[in-house]
Amino acid sequence: MLGLMQDWPLLLHRIIDHAAQFHGERKVITRSIEGPIVETNYAAIRARALKVAQRLAKDGIKLGDRVATLAWNTARHLEAWYGIVGIGAIYHTVNPRLFPEQIVWIVNHAEDRMMFVDLTFVPLLEKIADKLPTIERYIVLTDAAHMPAATLKNSLAYEDWIAEVDGDFAWKKFDENTASGMCYTSGTTGHPKGVLYSHRSNVLHAFMAALPDSKGIASRDVVMPVVPMFHANCWSLAFSTPMVGATLVMPGAKMDGASIYELLNTYKVSFTAAVPTVWLMLLQDLEKTGGKLPHLKRVVIGGSACPRAITKTFQDTYGVEVVHAWGMTEMSPLGTLCTMKPEYAQLTGEAQLDVKMKQGHPPFGVEMKITDDAGKTLPWDGKTFGRLKVRGPAVARAYYKVDNDPVFEKDGWFDTGDVATIDQYGYMQITDRAKDVIKSGGEWISTIDLENLAVGHPKVAEAAVIGVAHPKWDERPLLVIVLKKGESATKEDILGFMQGKTAKWWMPDDVVFVDEIPHTATGKIQKITLRQRFKDYVLPGVQAAE
Ligand code: AMP
């Protein structure tokens, strides 16, 4: 027997309808690419998104077509997303931090028909546009006054382009399983892989993301997504923020500490989210200027492991709650968030920080398990490491145009490629990427634990640990350090600081100081490059190969 409830497809543009109707006056504030800070609201965003939809339809864009965006977080970019999905086309966010050849590969693989581009990226595109045959036209996200001399195919300023329609348009109707968005993962090997979200998965994920034990946002909040819209579906903030009707602050192209600080305080931002490197910059800036964060209540930090020092400084010095989070592009992207369940709520000080180093527990809609290499489920004791596997309605079941990728297991679990522990209360802690974990004498050493420990040293800005070949143990840890500007330290200082805080056999065999650690386009440490650089490194006490 079927239920007798209405069939109300979970379509993404219903979110902006809701925001416009019930929170229409709520502000959307943008640091524009042209310079000034500009304000609009949800009612206007919806009206203009309808124009985008109408104008796209006029350009012949239809259900299932891919429309790329190469753009920062701005109100125009948000309107473009809702306009694209409102006719059943697919927003395809392209990460401008990728190498130009990767952008060419991704756009051709997705067969994007149009591209919205910010002024910042026009020069980059001009160099590669002749290699993008599927793109029929470029819309530059600006007005006529700021439009550069056009060399891109059929290019037009966004404001002129939407001015050609009147907005008297209705969203198209289609099934909730229709594809809505696309984001390629920046794998460290091989070609990037396309993740294809549906309307249903994005709407369900927005509900999950907004829950009190997830981001916990409400209409009274002022939300600033510092995480770019081109990174992992913007951690759902482009959907969950209008869904709850919170004020939205879009930081545009300026991500430096001072610019972020200005927006946080001027607009009384209460909630924000980004990767650890952004917060490191902000905290360093605050240390210099003596700035305070009186309005900020909560910051979600994820994308890579959040160093203990960041959590501690936010909480103890600035009174801001840190929620550590883990996710993946393939998971829309939220997997777990580290909010305090009653079992841990009484903890304070270092004991609370110990828990906050974990990546947390999943909201409803994410199932999780850890297994050994043979697929056997491992215990949840907070100590046993295993391959982390997940499933749920916002988890990918395949990559775009790839058949039978083994990460999508037959029984419906997705193998994340992460190695983790899960404790008795269901808190997951990432110990490594499966390919980065150091195998020493048949046992595993977590590189992330060692990195977290090393960055706790007051002179260390960034740390990376890699495995280096060892004749007796197979691999041993090498600690690579970038010191804070103007600081000096020795190997003995660093190892002395770590001594006693980790198992003796986990202690790095050596420390090297470098000027810079390489990062991927999404801000993760590029261990493959580091391993390559140190592949012939001879650890102390080891005879160099002939
Ligand atoms: P992406 O799809 O670019 O968001 O990358 C996902 C990967 O980033 C995950 O599989 C993890 O390896 C890593 N990651 C994300 N969040 C965290 C976190 N909080 N701690 C450690 N690693 C993380």
Coordinates of C-alpha atoms and ligand atoms in Angstrom, one line a residue:
M1 CA 0.0 0.0 0.0
L2 CA 1.3 3.4 -0.9
G3 CA 1.1 6.4 1.4
L4 CA -1.4 9.1 0.7
M5 CA 0.9 12.0 0.8
Q6 CA 1.6 14.6 -1.9
D7 CA 4.2 14.1 -4.6
W8 CA 6.4 17.2 -4.2
P9 CA 9.6 16.6 -6.0
L10 CA 12.7 17.7 -4.1
L11 CA 13.9 20.3 -6.6
L12 CA 16.6 22.7 -5.8
H13 CA 15.0 25.9 -7.1
R14 CA 12.2 25.3 -4.5
I15 CA 14.8 26.4 -2.0
I16 CA 15.2 29.9 -3.5
D17 CA 11.4 30.1 -3.9
H18 CA 11.1 29.4 -0.2
A19 CA 13.8 31.9 0.7
A20 CA 12.2 34.6 -1.5
Q21 CA 8.8 34.0 0.0
F22 CA 9.5 33.7 3.7
H23 CA 12.9 35.5 4.0
G24 CA 12.7 37.7 0.9
E25 CA 14.2 40.8 2.6
R26 CA 17.1 38.9 4.1
K27 CA 20.3 40.4 2.8
V28 CA 22.9 38.8 0.5
I29 CA 26.0 40.8 0.7
T30 CA 28.9 40.4 -1.7
R31 CA 32.4 41.8 -2.0
S32 CA 32.1 42.3 -5.7
I33 CA 34.9 41.4 -8.2
E34 CA 34.7 45.0 -9.4
G35 CA 35.6 46.2 -5.9
P36 CA 32.7 47.6 -3.9
I37 CA 30.6 45.6 -1.4
V38 CA 27.1 45.3 -2.8
E39 CA 23.8 44.2 -1.2
T40 CA 20.8 42.4 -2.5
N41 CA 18.3 40.0 -1.0
Y42 CA 16.7 36.6 -1.6
A43 CA 13.6 38.0 -3.3
A44 CA 15.9 39.7 -5.9
I45 CA 18.1 36.7 -6.2
R46 CA 15.1 34.6 -7.1
A47 CA 13.8 37.2 -9.6
R48 CA 17.2 37.3 -11.3
A49 CA 17.7 33.6 -11.2
L50 CA 14.4 33.3 -13.2
K51 CA 15.9 35.7 -15.8
V52 CA 19.0 33.5 -16.0
A53 CA 16.8 30.5 -16.5
Q54 CA 14.7 32.3 -19.2
R55 CA 17.8 33.6 -20.9
L56 CA 19.5 30.2 -20.9
A57 CA 16.4 28.7 -22.5
K58 CA 16.6 31.4 -25.1
D59 CA 20.2 30.4 -25.8
G60 CA 19.0 26.8 -26.4
I61 CA 20.2 25.3 -23.1
K62 CA 17.9 22.5 -22.1
L63 CA 17.4 19.6 -19.6
G64 CA 20.7 17.8 -19.0
D65 CA 23.0 20.4 -20.6
R66 CA 26.1 21.3 -18.7
V67 CA 26.9 24.9 -17.9
A68 CA 30.3 25.7 -16.4
T69 CA 31.0 28.3 -13.9
L70 CA 34.6 29.6 -13.2
A71 CA 33.8 32.1 -10.5
W72 CA 34.2 33.2 -6.9
N73 CA 31.4 33.3 -4.2
T74 CA 29.2 36.2 -5.3
A75 CA 25.4 36.8 -5.5
R76 CA 25.7 36.6 -9.4
H77 CA 27.3 33.2 -9.1
L78 CA 24.4 32.1 -6.8
E79 CA 21.8 33.4 -9.2
A80 CA 23.5 31.5 -12.0
W81 CA 23.4 28.2 -10.1
Y82 CA 19.6 28.6 -9.3
G83 CA 18.9 29.7 -12.9
I84 CA 20.8 26.8 -14.4
V85 CA 19.1 24.1 -12.2
G86 CA 15.7 25.8 -12.6
I87 CA 15.5 24.5 -16.2
G88 CA 17.0 21.1 -15.5
A89 CA 20.5 22.1 -16.7
I90 CA 23.6 21.3 -14.7
Y91 CA 26.0 23.7 -13.0
H92 CA 29.5 22.5 -13.4
T93 CA 31.9 24.3 -11.1
V94 CA 35.4 24.5 -12.4
N95 CA 38.2 25.1 -9.9
P96 CA 40.4 27.9 -11.2
R97 CA 43.3 26.7 -9.1
L98 CA 43.7 23.7 -11.3
F99 CA 46.4 23.7 -14.0
P100 CA 45.1 25.1 -17.3
E101 CA 45.5 21.6 -18.9
Q102 CA 43.3 20.1 -16.2
I103 CA 40.6 22.7 -16.8
V104 CA 40.8 21.9 -20.6
W105 CA 40.4 18.2 -19.8
I106 CA 37.5 18.7 -17.4
V107 CA 35.5 21.0 -19.6
N108 CA 35.9 18.7 -22.6
H109 CA 35.0 15.7 -20.5
A110 CA 31.9 17.4 -19.2
E111 CA 31.1 18.8 -22.7
D112 CA 30.0 22.1 -21.2
R113 CA 27.9 24.2 -23.6
M114 CA 28.3 27.6 -21.9
M115 CA 30.5 29.1 -19.3
F116 CA 29.9 31.9 -16.7
V117 CA 33.2 33.5 -15.8
D118 CA 34.4 36.1 -13.4
L119 CA 36.6 39.0 -14.6
T120 CA 39.5 37.5 -12.7
F121 CA 39.6 34.5 -14.9
V122 CA 39.1 36.0 -18.3
P123 CA 42.9 36.2 -19.1
L124 CA 43.3 32.5 -18.0
L125 CA 40.4 31.4 -20.3
E126 CA 41.6 33.4 -23.2
K127 CA 44.8 31.3 -23.2
I128 CA 42.9 28.0 -23.4
A129 CA 39.6 28.9 -25.1
D130 CA 40.7 27.5 -28.5
K131 CA 40.9 24.1 -26.8
L132 CA 37.3 24.2 -25.5
P133 CA 35.3 23.4 -28.6
T134 CA 32.1 22.5 -26.8
I135 CA 31.6 25.9 -25.3
E136 CA 29.3 28.0 -27.5
R137 CA 29.4 31.2 -25.5
Y138 CA 30.9 32.9 -22.5
I139 CA 29.0 35.1 -20.1
V140 CA 31.3 37.4 -18.1
L141 CA 29.8 38.0 -14.6
T142 CA 29.9 41.8 -14.7
D143 CA 28.2 44.8 -16.3
A144 CA 28.9 46.7 -19.5
A145 CA 31.0 49.3 -17.8
H146 CA 33.5 46.7 -16.6
M147 CA 33.4 44.4 -19.6
P148 CA 36.8 43.8 -21.0
A149 CA 37.4 43.9 -24.8
A150 CA 35.8 40.7 -25.8
T151 CA 37.9 38.0 -27.4
L152 CA 36.0 35.0 -26.0
K153 CA 33.5 33.3 -28.3
N154 CA 30.1 35.1 -28.3
S155 CA 30.9 36.7 -25.0
L156 CA 28.6 39.1 -23.3
A157 CA 28.4 40.9 -19.9
Y158 CA 26.0 39.1 -17.6
E159 CA 24.0 42.2 -16.9
D160 CA 23.4 42.8 -20.6
W161 CA 22.7 39.2 -21.2
I162 CA 19.9 38.9 -18.6
A163 CA 18.5 42.4 -19.5
E164 CA 17.4 40.8 -22.8
V165 CA 14.5 38.9 -21.0
D166 CA 11.7 40.1 -18.7
G167 CA 11.8 37.3 -16.0
D168 CA 8.2 36.3 -16.8
F169 CA 9.1 32.7 -16.7
A170 CA 8.3 29.5 -14.7
W171 CA 10.7 26.9 -13.6
K172 CA 10.7 23.8 -15.7
K173 CA 9.1 20.6 -14.2
F174 CA 11.1 17.3 -14.0
D175 CA 11.9 14.4 -11.8
E176 CA 13.8 15.0 -8.5
N177 CA 16.4 12.5 -9.6
T178 CA 17.4 14.8 -12.5
A179 CA 21.1 15.8 -12.4
S180 CA 21.6 19.3 -11.0
G181 CA 25.3 19.8 -10.4
M182 CA 28.7 18.6 -11.3
C183 CA 32.1 18.8 -9.6
Y184 CA 35.3 17.0 -10.5
T185 CA 37.5 15.6 -7.7
S186 CA 41.1 16.7 -7.7
G187 CA 42.6 13.2 -7.5
T188 CA 46.4 13.2 -7.0
T189 CA 46.8 10.5 -9.7
G190 CA 45.1 9.9 -13.0
H191 CA 42.4 12.2 -14.5
P192 CA 39.9 14.0 -12.3
K193 CA 36.6 12.3 -11.8
G194 CA 33.2 13.8 -12.3
V195 CA 30.7 13.6 -9.4
L196 CA 27.1 14.3 -10.6
Y197 CA 24.7 15.5 -7.9
S198 CA 20.9 15.2 -8.4
H199 CA 18.2 17.6 -7.2
R200 CA 17.1 15.1 -4.7
S201 CA 20.6 14.4 -3.3
N202 CA 21.3 18.1 -3.0
V203 CA 18.1 18.9 -1.3
L204 CA 18.3 16.0 1.2
H205 CA 22.0 17.0 1.8
A206 CA 21.0 20.6 2.5
F207 CA 18.5 19.4 5.2
M208 CA 21.3 17.2 6.7
A209 CA 23.8 20.0 6.6
A210 CA 21.6 22.5 8.4
L211 CA 20.7 20.2 11.3
P212 CA 21.6 21.4 14.9
D213 CA 24.4 18.8 15.2
S214 CA 25.6 19.6 11.7
K215 CA 26.1 23.3 10.9
G216 CA 23.2 24.3 13.2
I217 CA 22.3 27.4 11.2
A218 CA 19.0 29.4 11.5
S219 CA 17.3 32.5 10.0
R220 CA 18.9 34.5 12.8
D221 CA 22.4 33.6 11.6
V222 CA 24.7 35.6 9.3
V223 CA 26.5 32.9 7.2
M224 CA 29.7 33.5 5.3
P225 CA 30.8 30.6 3.0
V226 CA 34.6 31.2 2.7
V227 CA 34.8 27.8 1.1
P228 CA 34.5 28.5 -2.6
M229 CA 31.5 27.5 -4.6
F230 CA 33.9 25.6 -6.8
H231 CA 35.1 23.4 -4.0
A232 CA 33.1 20.3 -3.2
N233 CA 29.6 21.8 -3.8
C234 CA 30.4 24.7 -1.4
W235 CA 29.8 22.4 1.5
S236 CA 26.0 22.8 0.8
L237 CA 26.1 26.5 1.9
A238 CA 24.6 27.8 -1.3
F239 CA 21.5 25.6 -0.6
S240 CA 21.4 25.2 3.2
T241 CA 21.7 29.0 3.9
P242 CA 18.7 30.1 1.8
M243 CA 16.9 27.0 3.0
V244 CA 17.0 28.3 6.6
G245 CA 16.7 32.0 5.5
A246 CA 20.0 33.2 7.0
T247 CA 21.7 36.3 5.9
L248 CA 24.5 35.5 3.4
V249 CA 27.9 37.2 3.1
M250 CA 29.8 36.3 -0.1
P251 CA 33.6 37.1 0.1
G252 CA 34.3 37.3 -3.6
A253 CA 37.9 37.0 -4.7
K254 CA 39.6 38.3 -1.5
M255 CA 40.5 35.5 0.9
D256 CA 43.4 37.2 2.8
G257 CA 43.1 37.5 6.6
A258 CA 42.4 41.2 6.6
S259 CA 39.6 41.0 4.0
I260 CA 37.9 38.1 5.7
Y261 CA 38.2 39.9 9.1
E262 CA 36.6 43.0 7.6
L263 CA 33.6 41.1 6.5
L264 CA 33.3 39.1 9.7
N265 CA 33.1 42.2 11.8
T266 CA 31.3 44.7 9.6
Y267 CA 28.5 42.3 8.8
K268 CA 28.4 40.5 12.2
V269 CA 28.9 37.1 10.7
S270 CA 27.9 34.4 13.2
F271 CA 28.8 31.3 11.2
T272 CA 31.5 30.6 8.6
A273 CA 33.3 27.6 7.1
A274 CA 36.6 26.9 5.2
V275 CA 39.7 24.8 5.1
P276 CA 42.4 25.2 7.8
T277 CA 44.8 27.3 5.7
V278 CA 42.3 30.1 5.5
W279 CA 41.9 30.2 9.3
L280 CA 45.6 30.0 9.8
M281 CA 45.9 33.2 7.8
L282 CA 43.1 34.9 9.7
L283 CA 44.6 33.9 13.1
Q284 CA 48.1 35.1 12.1
D285 CA 46.6 38.4 11.0
L286 CA 44.6 38.8 14.3
E287 CA 47.8 38.0 16.3
K288 CA 49.5 40.9 14.6
T289 CA 46.6 43.4 14.7
G290 CA 45.1 42.5 18.1
G291 CA 41.7 42.2 16.4
K292 CA 38.7 40.4 18.1
L293 CA 35.8 38.4 16.9
P294 CA 32.9 39.5 19.0
H295 CA 30.1 38.3 16.6
L296 CA 31.4 35.0 15.3
K297 CA 29.9 32.0 17.1
R298 CA 30.9 29.0 15.1
V299 CA 33.3 28.0 12.4
V300 CA 33.3 24.7 10.6
I301 CA 36.8 23.6 9.5
G302 CA 37.4 20.7 7.2
G303 CA 38.8 19.6 3.9
S304 CA 42.0 18.5 5.7
A305 CA 42.7 17.8 9.3
C306 CA 42.2 20.8 11.5
P307 CA 45.4 21.4 13.6
R308 CA 44.8 21.5 17.4
A309 CA 46.4 24.9 17.6
I310 CA 43.7 26.4 15.4
T311 CA 40.9 25.0 17.4
K312 CA 42.5 26.0 20.7
T313 CA 43.2 29.6 19.6
F314 CA 39.7 30.1 18.2
Q315 CA 38.1 28.8 21.4
D316 CA 40.4 30.1 24.1
T317 CA 41.5 33.4 22.6
Y318 CA 38.4 34.4 20.6
G319 CA 35.5 32.5 22.2
V320 CA 34.5 30.9 18.9
E321 CA 33.3 27.3 18.8
V322 CA 35.1 25.1 16.2
V323 CA 33.3 22.3 14.6
H324 CA 35.7 20.0 12.8
A325 CA 34.2 18.3 9.8
W326 CA 35.1 15.7 7.2
G327 CA 33.6 15.1 3.8
M328 CA 34.3 14.4 0.2
T329 CA 33.2 15.8 -3.1
E330 CA 31.6 12.3 -3.6
M331 CA 29.5 12.9 -0.5
S332 CA 28.0 16.2 -1.5
P333 CA 30.3 16.7 0.6
L334 CA 29.4 16.4 4.3
G335 CA 30.2 13.1 6.1
T336 CA 30.8 13.9 9.7
L337 CA 30.9 16.9 12.0
C338 CA 32.4 17.0 15.5
T339 CA 29.7 18.5 17.7
M340 CA 29.5 17.3 21.3
K341 CA 27.0 14.5 22.1
P342 CA 25.9 14.2 25.7
E343 CA 28.6 11.6 26.3
Y344 CA 31.3 14.2 25.7
A345 CA 29.5 17.4 26.6
Q346 CA 31.0 17.6 30.1
L347 CA 34.6 17.7 28.9
T348 CA 36.7 20.8 29.1
G349 CA 40.2 21.9 28.3
E350 CA 42.6 19.5 26.7
A351 CA 40.2 16.5 27.1
Q352 CA 37.6 18.4 25.0
L353 CA 40.3 19.3 22.5
D354 CA 41.2 15.6 22.2
V355 CA 37.7 14.9 21.1
K356 CA 37.6 18.0 18.8
M357 CA 40.6 16.6 16.9
K358 CA 38.2 13.8 15.7
Q359 CA 36.3 14.4 12.5
G360 CA 33.0 13.6 14.3
H361 CA 29.8 11.8 13.8
P362 CA 27.5 11.6 10.8
P363 CA 24.1 13.2 10.5
F364 CA 21.1 11.1 9.5
G365 CA 21.7 10.1 5.9
V366 CA 25.3 8.9 6.2
E367 CA 26.0 5.3 7.1
M368 CA 29.6 4.5 8.0
K369 CA 31.9 1.5 8.7
I370 CA 35.6 0.6 8.8
T371 CA 37.0 -2.6 7.4
D372 CA 40.3 -4.3 6.9
D373 CA 41.7 -4.8 3.4
A374 CA 39.7 -8.1 3.0
G375 CA 36.4 -6.2 3.7
K376 CA 35.9 -7.5 7.3
T377 CA 34.2 -5.0 9.5
L378 CA 36.4 -3.7 12.3
P379 CA 35.4 -2.8 15.9
W380 CA 34.5 0.7 17.0
D381 CA 37.0 1.1 19.9
G382 CA 38.7 4.4 18.8
K383 CA 41.9 2.6 18.3
T384 CA 41.6 0.1 15.4
F385 CA 42.3 1.7 12.0
G386 CA 40.5 0.5 8.9
R387 CA 39.3 1.6 5.5
L388 CA 36.4 4.0 5.9
K389 CA 33.3 3.2 3.8
V390 CA 30.1 5.1 3.6
R391 CA 26.7 5.1 1.9
G392 CA 23.6 7.3 1.8
P393 CA 21.3 9.3 -0.4
A394 CA 23.9 12.1 -1.0
V395 CA 26.8 9.7 -1.7
A396 CA 27.9 9.1 -5.3
R397 CA 27.2 5.7 -6.9
A398 CA 29.4 6.2 -9.9
Y399 CA 31.7 8.7 -11.6
Y400 CA 30.5 10.5 -14.7
K401 CA 31.3 8.4 -17.8
V402 CA 33.3 5.9 -15.8
D403 CA 32.1 2.3 -15.7
N404 CA 32.7 0.0 -12.7
D405 CA 35.2 2.1 -10.7
P406 CA 36.1 -0.4 -7.9
V407 CA 35.7 2.3 -5.2
F408 CA 31.9 1.8 -5.6
E409 CA 31.6 -1.6 -4.1
K410 CA 29.0 -4.2 -5.2
D411 CA 27.0 -4.0 -2.0
G412 CA 26.5 -0.2 -2.3
W413 CA 29.3 1.0 0.0
F414 CA 31.7 3.7 -1.3
D415 CA 35.3 3.2 -0.3
T416 CA 36.5 6.7 0.7
G417 CA 40.2 5.9 0.4
D418 CA 40.5 7.3 3.9
V419 CA 41.8 5.3 6.9
A420 CA 40.0 5.9 10.2
T421 CA 39.1 4.8 13.7
I422 CA 35.5 5.0 15.0
D423 CA 35.0 5.2 18.8
Q424 CA 32.3 3.7 21.0
Y425 CA 30.1 6.8 20.5
G426 CA 30.4 6.8 16.7
Y427 CA 33.0 9.5 16.4
M428 CA 35.2 8.9 13.4
Q429 CA 38.8 10.0 13.3
I430 CA 40.8 10.1 10.1
T431 CA 44.3 8.7 10.6
D432 CA 45.4 8.9 6.9
R433 CA 44.7 8.6 3.2
A434 CA 45.1 4.9 2.5
K435 CA 47.9 5.7 0.1
D436 CA 49.7 8.0 2.6
V437 CA 49.7 5.8 5.7
I438 CA 53.2 4.7 6.7
K439 CA 53.7 1.0 7.0
S440 CA 56.5 0.4 9.4
G441 CA 57.4 -3.2 10.3
G442 CA 53.9 -4.3 9.3
E443 CA 52.2 -1.7 11.6
W444 CA 50.6 1.5 10.4
I445 CA 51.7 5.0 11.5
S446 CA 49.3 7.9 11.1
T447 CA 50.9 10.8 9.2
I448 CA 48.0 13.1 10.2
D449 CA 48.6 12.5 13.9
L450 CA 52.3 13.4 13.6
E451 CA 51.5 16.5 11.5
N452 CA 49.0 17.7 14.1
L453 CA 51.6 17.2 16.8
A454 CA 54.3 19.0 14.9
V455 CA 52.2 22.1 14.1
G456 CA 51.6 22.5 17.8
H457 CA 55.2 23.7 18.1
P458 CA 55.0 27.5 18.3
K459 CA 57.6 28.1 15.5
V460 CA 56.0 25.7 13.0
A461 CA 53.7 27.0 10.3
E462 CA 53.0 23.8 8.4
A463 CA 54.1 20.2 8.6
A464 CA 53.9 17.1 6.4
V465 CA 54.9 13.6 7.2
I466 CA 55.8 11.1 4.5
G467 CA 57.1 7.5 4.5
V468 CA 60.7 7.1 3.3
A469 CA 62.2 3.7 2.4
H470 CA 64.0 1.9 5.2
P471 CA 65.9 -1.4 4.8
K472 CA 64.7 -2.9 8.1
W473 CA 61.2 -1.4 8.7
D474 CA 60.1 -0.9 5.1
E475 CA 59.2 2.7 5.7
R476 CA 59.9 5.2 8.4
P477 CA 58.4 8.7 8.9
L478 CA 60.2 11.8 7.6
L479 CA 58.9 15.1 9.0
V480 CA 58.9 18.1 6.5
I481 CA 58.6 21.5 8.2
V482 CA 57.9 25.0 7.1
L483 CA 58.8 27.4 9.9
K484 CA 56.8 30.6 10.6
K485 CA 58.3 33.7 9.0
G486 CA 61.4 34.9 10.7
E487 CA 61.6 31.9 13.1
S488 CA 64.5 29.4 13.4
A489 CA 64.5 26.0 15.0
T490 CA 66.6 22.8 14.9
K491 CA 65.6 19.2 14.3
E492 CA 66.3 18.6 18.0
D493 CA 63.9 21.4 19.1
I494 CA 61.1 19.9 17.0
L495 CA 61.7 16.2 18.0
G496 CA 62.2 17.3 21.7
F497 CA 58.7 19.0 21.5
M498 CA 57.1 15.8 20.1
Q499 CA 58.9 13.4 22.5
G500 CA 56.5 11.7 24.9
K501 CA 53.4 12.9 23.1
T502 CA 53.3 10.0 20.7
A503 CA 54.4 6.4 20.7
K504 CA 58.2 6.0 20.6
W505 CA 58.1 4.0 17.4
W506 CA 56.0 6.6 15.6
M507 CA 58.6 9.4 16.2
P508 CA 60.0 10.7 12.9
D509 CA 63.4 9.4 12.0
D510 CA 64.4 12.8 10.6
V511 CA 63.3 16.4 10.1
V512 CA 63.9 18.5 7.0
F513 CA 63.1 22.3 6.8
V514 CA 61.7 23.6 3.5
D515 CA 60.5 27.0 2.3
E516 CA 57.2 25.7 1.0
I517 CA 55.1 22.5 1.1
P518 CA 53.2 21.9 -2.2
H519 CA 49.4 22.0 -2.2
T520 CA 46.7 20.6 -4.5
A521 CA 44.1 22.9 -6.1
T522 CA 41.8 22.3 -3.1
G523 CA 44.5 23.2 -0.5
K524 CA 45.5 19.7 0.5
I525 CA 49.2 18.8 1.0
Q526 CA 50.5 17.2 -2.2
K527 CA 52.2 14.2 -0.7
I528 CA 52.8 12.6 -4.0
T529 CA 55.1 15.5 -5.0
L530 CA 56.8 15.4 -1.6
R531 CA 57.4 11.6 -1.8
Q532 CA 58.9 12.2 -5.3
R533 CA 61.2 14.9 -4.0
F534 CA 62.4 12.8 -1.1
K535 CA 62.4 9.4 -2.7
D536 CA 66.2 9.0 -2.4
Y537 CA 66.4 10.5 1.0
V538 CA 68.7 8.6 3.3
L539 CA 67.5 8.5 6.9
P540 CA 70.1 8.8 9.7
G541 CA 71.7 5.5 10.5
V542 CA 70.9 4.0 7.1
Q543 CA 73.6 3.1 4.6
A544 CA 73.1 5.0 1.3
A545 CA 72.4 2.7 -1.6
E546 CA 75.4 2.3 -4.0
Ligands
AMP1 P1 37.6 16.7 -1.4 O1 36.7 15.8 -2.2 O2 38.5 17.5 -2.3 O3 36.8 17.5 -0.4 O4 38.6 15.8 -0.6 C1 38.1 14.8 0.3 C2 39.2 14.3 1.1 O5 39.8 15.3 1.9 C3 38.8 13.2 2.1 O6 38.7 11.9 1.5 C4 39.9 13.3 3.1 O7 41.1 12.6 2.7 C5 40.3 14.8 3.1 N1 39.6 15.4 4.3 C6 38.4 16.1 4.2 N2 38.2 16.6 5.4 C7 39.1 16.2 6.3 C8 39.4 16.4 7.7 N3 38.6 17.1 8.5 N4 40.5 15.7 8.2 C9 41.3 15.0 7.4 N5 41.1 14.8 6.1 C10 40.0 15.4 5.5

